[in-house]
């Protein structure tokens, strides 16, 4: 069993690697975890010695196959717990991240397998992120950022890029949730904000908000 700290490091490297396939810098990891670069370096050396990462001084860090396996298992547990908390205990989607951070470290594959079956094998968590199966296989969705939709195009909301509490609460206040159908009515030249028809209601979103919403195009 990996320690909580090791699991958190591996999950962080996996998360950051999704936007940078060449690897993760020490400074980026320090910013993500809120700690000093020197502390990060010491841990990366230990992870490298244990065969969990590929680390060399002044170079980006990547996960080994063993590191990826552990990281995906943590991601799987985290996202399954989020589904459970939202669907079965009626928590809001902006309330579950911290609780899932605690629950993801429970070391029982049997518990997680049963949880997955109890939830009817969900493929995505409440924020639209894919849930790896027990073999680490992830179902990818054909989604794009809302900013890529042109005037007159339709889509439905599939996920969020920014899963912070503040952004999720903003979406709640705007009555936006996964599965909502929308139409791009207009795009303002000045600031690229968009006039949208969402479930029959007209609203205007800034470009920043649109960058943080994923949609699937409706042909």
Coordinates of N, CA and C in Angstrom, one line a residue, residues 119-198:
X119 N -23.3 1.5 -7.9 CA -23.6 2.7 -8.7 C -24.0 2.4 -10.1
X120 N -24.0 1.1 -10.5 CA -24.3 0.7 -11.9 C -23.3 1.1 -12.9
X121 N -22.0 0.9 -12.4 CA -20.8 1.1 -13.3 C -20.8 2.4 -14.1
X122 N -20.8 3.6 -13.4 CA -20.8 4.9 -14.0 C -19.5 5.1 -14.8
X123 N -19.6 5.8 -15.9 CA -18.4 6.1 -16.8 C -17.9 7.5 -16.5
X124 N -18.7 8.4 -15.9 CA -18.3 9.7 -15.7 C -18.7 10.2 -14.3
X125 N -17.9 11.1 -13.7 CA -18.2 11.6 -12.4 C -19.2 12.8 -12.5
X126 N -19.6 13.4 -11.4 CA -20.6 14.5 -11.4 C -20.1 15.7 -12.2
X127 N -18.8 15.8 -12.4 CA -18.2 17.0 -13.1 C -17.9 16.7 -14.6
X128 N -18.3 15.4 -15.0 CA -18.1 15.0 -16.4 C -16.7 14.4 -16.7
X129 N -15.9 14.2 -15.6 CA -14.6 13.5 -15.8 C -14.8 12.0 -15.9
X130 N -14.0 11.4 -16.8 CA -14.2 9.9 -17.0 C -13.6 9.1 -15.8
X131 N -14.3 8.0 -15.5 CA -13.9 7.2 -14.4 C -13.2 5.9 -15.0
X132 N -11.9 5.8 -14.6 CA -11.2 4.6 -15.1 C -11.9 3.3 -14.5
X133 N -11.9 2.2 -15.3 CA -12.4 1.0 -14.8 C -11.3 0.3 -14.0
X134 N -11.6 -0.9 -13.4 CA -10.6 -1.6 -12.6 C -9.3 -1.9 -13.3
X135 N -9.3 -1.9 -14.6 CA -8.1 -2.2 -15.4 C -7.4 -1.0 -15.9
X136 N -8.0 0.2 -15.4 CA -7.3 1.5 -15.8 C -7.8 2.0 -17.2
X137 N -8.8 1.3 -17.8 CA -9.3 1.8 -19.1 C -10.2 2.9 -18.9
X138 N -10.1 4.0 -19.7 CA -10.9 5.2 -19.6 C -11.7 5.4 -20.9
X139 N -13.0 5.6 -20.7 CA -13.8 5.9 -21.9 C -13.7 7.4 -22.2
X140 N -13.3 7.7 -23.4 CA -13.1 9.1 -23.8 C -14.4 9.6 -24.4
X141 N -14.7 10.9 -24.2 CA -15.9 11.5 -24.8 C -15.4 12.5 -25.9
X142 N -16.2 12.5 -26.9 CA -15.9 13.4 -28.0 C -16.4 14.8 -27.7
X143 N -15.6 15.6 -26.9 CA -16.1 16.9 -26.4 C -15.1 18.0 -26.7
X144 N -15.6 19.2 -26.8 CA -14.7 20.3 -27.1 C -15.1 21.4 -26.1
X145 N -14.3 22.5 -26.0 CA -14.6 23.6 -25.2 C -15.7 24.4 -25.9
X146 N -16.6 25.0 -25.1 CA -17.7 25.8 -25.6 C -17.2 26.9 -26.6
X147 N -16.0 27.4 -26.4 CA -15.5 28.5 -27.2 C -15.3 28.0 -28.7
X148 N -15.3 26.7 -28.9 CA -15.1 26.2 -30.3 C -16.4 26.1 -31.1
X149 N -17.5 26.3 -30.4 CA -18.8 26.3 -31.1 C -19.0 27.6 -31.9
X150 N -19.5 27.6 -33.1 CA -19.8 28.8 -33.9 C -21.2 29.2 -33.7
X151 N -21.5 30.4 -34.1 CA -22.9 30.9 -34.1 C -23.8 30.0 -34.9
X152 N -24.9 29.6 -34.3 CA -25.9 28.7 -34.9 C -25.7 27.2 -34.6
X153 N -24.5 26.9 -33.9 CA -24.3 25.5 -33.6 C -24.9 25.2 -32.2
X154 N -25.3 23.9 -32.1 CA -25.9 23.4 -30.9 C -24.9 22.4 -30.2
X155 N -25.1 22.2 -28.9 CA -24.4 21.2 -28.2 C -25.0 21.0 -26.9
X156 N -24.5 20.0 -26.1 CA -25.0 19.8 -24.7 C -23.8 19.7 -23.8
X157 N -24.0 20.2 -22.6 CA -22.9 20.3 -21.6 C -22.5 19.0 -21.1
X158 N -21.2 18.7 -21.3 CA -20.7 17.3 -20.9 C -19.7 17.4 -19.7
X159 N -19.1 18.6 -19.4 CA -18.2 18.6 -18.3 C -17.7 20.0 -18.1
X160 N -16.8 20.1 -17.0 CA -16.2 21.4 -16.7 C -14.7 21.2 -16.7
X161 N -14.0 22.2 -17.2 CA -12.5 22.2 -17.1 C -12.1 22.7 -15.7
X162 N -12.8 23.7 -15.2 CA -12.5 24.3 -13.9 C -13.5 23.7 -12.9
X163 N -13.1 22.8 -12.0 CA -14.0 22.2 -11.1 C -13.9 22.8 -9.7
X164 N -13.4 24.0 -9.6 CA -13.3 24.7 -8.3 C -14.7 25.0 -7.7
X165 N -14.8 25.1 -6.4 CA -16.0 25.3 -5.8 C -16.7 26.6 -6.3
X166 N -15.9 27.7 -6.5 CA -16.4 28.9 -7.0 C -17.1 28.8 -8.3
X167 N -16.4 28.1 -9.2 CA -17.0 28.0 -10.6 C -18.2 27.1 -10.6
X168 N -18.2 26.1 -9.8 CA -19.4 25.2 -9.8 C -20.6 25.9 -9.1
X169 N -20.3 26.7 -8.1 CA -21.4 27.5 -7.5 C -21.9 28.5 -8.5
X170 N -21.0 29.1 -9.3 CA -21.5 30.1 -10.3 C -22.4 29.4 -11.3
X171 N -22.1 28.2 -11.7 CA -22.9 27.5 -12.7 C -24.3 27.1 -12.0
X172 N -24.2 26.8 -10.7 CA -25.5 26.5 -10.0 C -26.4 27.8 -10.0
X173 N -25.8 28.9 -9.8 CA -26.5 30.2 -9.7 C -27.1 30.5 -11.1
X174 N -26.5 30.0 -12.2 CA -26.9 30.2 -13.5 C -27.8 29.1 -14.0
X175 N -28.1 28.1 -13.1 CA -28.9 27.0 -13.4 C -28.4 26.1 -14.6
X176 N -27.0 26.0 -14.6 CA -26.4 25.2 -15.6 C -25.9 23.9 -15.0
X177 N -26.2 22.8 -15.7 CA -25.8 21.5 -15.2 C -25.5 20.6 -16.4
X178 N -24.8 19.5 -16.1 CA -24.5 18.5 -17.2 C -25.7 18.1 -17.9
X179 N -25.6 18.0 -19.2 CA -26.8 17.5 -20.0 C -27.6 18.6 -20.6
X180 N -27.4 19.9 -20.1 CA -28.2 21.0 -20.7 C -27.8 21.2 -22.2
X181 N -28.9 21.4 -23.0 CA -28.7 21.7 -24.4 C -28.6 23.2 -24.6
X182 N -27.7 23.6 -25.5 CA -27.5 25.0 -25.7 C -27.3 25.3 -27.2
X183 N -27.6 26.5 -27.5 CA -27.4 27.1 -28.9 C -26.6 28.4 -28.8
X184 N -25.6 28.5 -29.6 CA -24.8 29.8 -29.7 C -25.6 30.7 -30.6
X185 N -26.2 31.8 -30.0 CA -27.0 32.7 -30.7 C -26.1 33.8 -31.3
X186 N -25.1 34.3 -30.6 CA -24.3 35.4 -31.1 C -23.0 35.3 -30.3
X187 N -21.9 35.9 -30.9 CA -20.6 36.1 -30.3 C -20.2 37.5 -30.5
X188 N -19.9 38.2 -29.4 CA -19.5 39.6 -29.5 C -18.1 39.8 -29.9
X189 N -17.8 40.6 -30.9 CA -16.4 40.8 -31.3 C -15.6 41.4 -30.2
X190 N -16.1 42.3 -29.4 CA -15.4 43.1 -28.4 C -14.6 42.2 -27.5
X191 N -15.3 41.3 -26.8 CA -14.7 40.5 -25.8 C -14.9 38.9 -25.9
X192 N -15.5 38.6 -27.1 CA -15.8 37.2 -27.4 C -16.8 36.5 -26.4
X193 N -17.5 37.3 -25.7 CA -18.6 36.7 -24.9 C -19.7 36.2 -25.8
X194 N -20.5 35.3 -25.3 CA -21.4 34.6 -26.1 C -22.9 34.7 -25.6
X195 N -23.8 35.0 -26.5 CA -25.2 34.9 -26.2 C -25.6 33.5 -26.4
X196 N -26.2 32.8 -25.4 CA -26.5 31.4 -25.5 C -28.0 31.2 -25.2
X197 N -28.6 30.3 -25.9 CA -29.9 29.8 -25.5 C -29.7 28.4 -24.8
X198 N -30.0 28.4 -23.5 CA -29.8 27.2 -22.7 C -31.1 26.7 -22.2

